[in-house]
Amino acid sequence: MITNGNLFAGSAARRAEEVIATLLATPDLKIERIVSHGQASPPGFWYDQAWAEWVVLLSGSATLRFEKETAARELRPGDFLHIPAHARHRVEATDPEHATVWLAVHHR
């Protein structure tokens, strides 16, 4: 089946929670669009994912922290990174004024 869409469609609408949309899913791959408006990980919460993740920031800004690093990473549009499986990390902040749009590729 052929599908299509626009990664920025509806991203300007502010919501209290992040919006996560699965764009493609197979047994070994999942592609998501995530839209944030100032959301961050709850205090003390760390992602510890079984799958690896490659993520690119398309718009807005974000600050990520990895448990094994001393400094947080500032992300701007076009920045990407690969997060190995079980690399504990958290979202410290996202842009409260503009939509932060992420494209996340989860893979085994």
mmCIF file of C-alpha atoms in Angstrom:
data_model
loop_
_atom_site.group_PDB
_atom_site.id
_atom_site.type_symbol
_atom_site.label_atom_id
_atom_site.label_comp_id
_atom_site.label_asym_id
_atom_site.label_seq_id
_atom_site.Cartn_x
_atom_site.Cartn_y
_atom_site.Cartn_z
ATOM 1 C CA MET A 1 0.000 0.000 0.000
ATOM 2 C CA ILE A 2 1.287 3.477 -0.858
ATOM 3 C CA THR A 3 0.775 6.126 1.819
ATOM 4 C CA ASN A 4 1.714 9.760 1.964
ATOM 5 C CA GLY A 5 1.311 12.819 4.148
ATOM 6 C CA ASN A 6 3.073 15.937 5.376
ATOM 7 C CA LEU A 7 5.371 15.905 8.412
ATOM 8 C CA PHE A 8 4.322 19.422 9.412
ATOM 9 C CA ALA A 9 0.547 19.072 8.961
ATOM 10 C CA GLY A 10 -1.227 20.067 12.171
ATOM 11 C CA SER A 11 2.009 20.678 14.059
ATOM 12 C CA ALA A 12 1.206 24.322 14.902
ATOM 13 C CA ALA A 13 -1.798 23.381 17.065
ATOM 14 C CA ARG A 14 -0.711 23.549 20.720
ATOM 15 C CA ARG A 15 -1.687 20.601 22.883
ATOM 16 C CA ALA A 16 -1.147 19.813 26.546
ATOM 17 C CA GLU A 17 0.520 16.496 25.642
ATOM 18 C CA GLU A 18 3.016 15.504 22.971
ATOM 19 C CA VAL A 19 1.456 14.107 19.818
ATOM 20 C CA ILE A 20 3.040 10.888 18.562
ATOM 21 C CA ALA A 21 1.924 9.510 15.208
ATOM 22 C CA THR A 22 3.197 6.212 13.815
ATOM 23 C CA LEU A 23 3.939 6.743 10.128
ATOM 24 C CA LEU A 24 5.197 3.228 9.365
ATOM 25 C CA ALA A 25 5.517 0.060 11.402
ATOM 26 C CA THR A 26 7.002 -3.332 10.567
ATOM 27 C CA PRO A 27 8.260 -6.086 12.884
ATOM 28 C CA ASP A 28 11.770 -4.542 12.905
ATOM 29 C CA LEU A 29 11.159 -0.854 12.187
ATOM 30 C CA LYS A 30 8.875 1.924 13.416
ATOM 31 C CA ILE A 31 8.862 5.518 12.133
ATOM 32 C CA GLU A 32 7.133 8.159 14.232
ATOM 33 C CA ARG A 33 6.454 11.869 14.001
ATOM 34 C CA ILE A 34 6.505 13.532 17.415
ATOM 35 C CA VAL A 35 5.258 17.076 17.994
ATOM 36 C CA SER A 36 6.172 18.847 21.234
ATOM 37 C CA HIS A 37 5.210 22.291 22.529
ATOM 38 C CA GLY A 38 7.269 22.796 25.665
ATOM 39 C CA GLN A 39 6.890 19.241 26.959
ATOM 40 C CA ALA A 40 9.714 17.492 28.800
ATOM 41 C CA SER A 41 10.244 14.190 30.562
ATOM 42 C CA PRO A 42 8.773 14.076 34.071
ATOM 43 C CA PRO A 43 11.282 14.632 36.914
ATOM 44 C CA GLY A 44 13.329 11.498 37.539
ATOM 45 C CA PHE A 45 12.029 9.722 34.413
ATOM 46 C CA TRP A 46 14.522 8.123 31.976
ATOM 47 C CA TYR A 47 13.706 6.435 28.672
ATOM 48 C CA ASP A 48 15.254 2.947 28.547
ATOM 49 C CA GLN A 49 14.145 1.584 25.182
ATOM 50 C CA ALA A 50 14.595 -1.980 23.960
ATOM 51 C CA TRP A 51 14.991 -0.749 20.356
ATOM 52 C CA ALA A 52 17.655 1.615 19.049
ATOM 53 C CA GLU A 53 16.428 4.994 17.805
ATOM 54 C CA TRP A 54 17.661 7.419 15.158
ATOM 55 C CA VAL A 55 16.038 10.813 15.591
ATOM 56 C CA VAL A 56 16.214 14.097 13.657
ATOM 57 C CA LEU A 57 14.853 17.439 14.820
ATOM 58 C CA LEU A 58 12.923 19.044 11.964
ATOM 59 C CA SER A 59 11.768 22.252 13.680
ATOM 60 C CA GLY A 60 11.868 23.945 17.068
ATOM 61 C CA SER A 61 14.531 23.092 19.623
ATOM 62 C CA ALA A 62 15.143 20.513 22.325
ATOM 63 C CA THR A 63 17.544 19.619 25.091
ATOM 64 C CA LEU A 64 18.355 15.933 25.655
ATOM 65 C CA ARG A 65 20.307 14.464 28.534
ATOM 66 C CA PHE A 66 21.938 11.042 28.584
ATOM 67 C CA GLU A 67 22.480 9.356 31.931
ATOM 68 C CA LYS A 68 26.161 8.602 31.201
ATOM 69 C CA GLU A 69 27.029 12.147 30.005
ATOM 70 C CA THR A 70 27.785 15.141 32.182
ATOM 71 C CA ALA A 71 26.311 17.786 29.858
ATOM 72 C CA ALA A 72 22.968 17.991 28.107
ATOM 73 C CA ARG A 73 22.801 18.137 24.295
ATOM 74 C CA GLU A 74 21.112 21.100 22.618
ATOM 75 C CA LEU A 75 19.339 20.189 19.371
ATOM 76 C CA ARG A 76 18.356 22.597 16.596
ATOM 77 C CA PRO A 77 16.609 21.924 13.249
ATOM 78 C CA GLY A 78 18.616 19.467 11.181
ATOM 79 C CA ASP A 79 20.441 17.932 14.167
ATOM 80 C CA PHE A 80 20.195 14.156 14.403
ATOM 81 C CA LEU A 81 21.541 11.447 16.651
ATOM 82 C CA HIS A 82 21.497 7.702 17.090
ATOM 83 C CA ILE A 83 20.461 6.382 20.481
ATOM 84 C CA PRO A 84 21.553 2.774 21.108
ATOM 85 C CA ALA A 85 19.098 0.405 22.759
ATOM 86 C CA HIS A 86 19.025 0.855 26.568
ATOM 87 C CA ALA A 87 20.938 4.173 26.482
ATOM 88 C CA ARG A 88 19.049 5.905 29.265
ATOM 89 C CA HIS A 89 18.029 9.402 28.232
ATOM 90 C CA ARG A 90 15.447 12.090 28.878
ATOM 91 C CA VAL A 91 14.028 15.190 27.244
ATOM 92 C CA GLU A 92 15.011 18.118 29.461
ATOM 93 C CA ALA A 93 13.097 20.733 27.438
ATOM 94 C CA THR A 94 11.440 21.531 24.122
ATOM 95 C CA ASP A 95 10.656 24.920 22.605
ATOM 96 C CA PRO A 96 7.630 26.392 24.427
ATOM 97 C CA GLU A 97 6.950 29.004 21.714
ATOM 98 C CA HIS A 98 7.232 26.966 18.493
ATOM 99 C CA ALA A 99 6.391 23.416 17.495
ATOM 100 C CA THR A 100 9.266 21.013 17.977
ATOM 101 C CA VAL A 101 8.804 18.363 15.294
ATOM 102 C CA TRP A 102 10.850 15.169 15.539
ATOM 103 C CA LEU A 103 11.183 12.258 13.132
ATOM 104 C CA ALA A 104 12.088 9.121 15.066
ATOM 105 C CA VAL A 105 13.160 5.842 13.461
ATOM 106 C CA HIS A 106 13.131 2.921 15.917
ATOM 107 C CA HIS A 107 14.950 -0.212 14.768
ATOM 108 C CA ARG A 108 16.081 -3.577 16.090
#
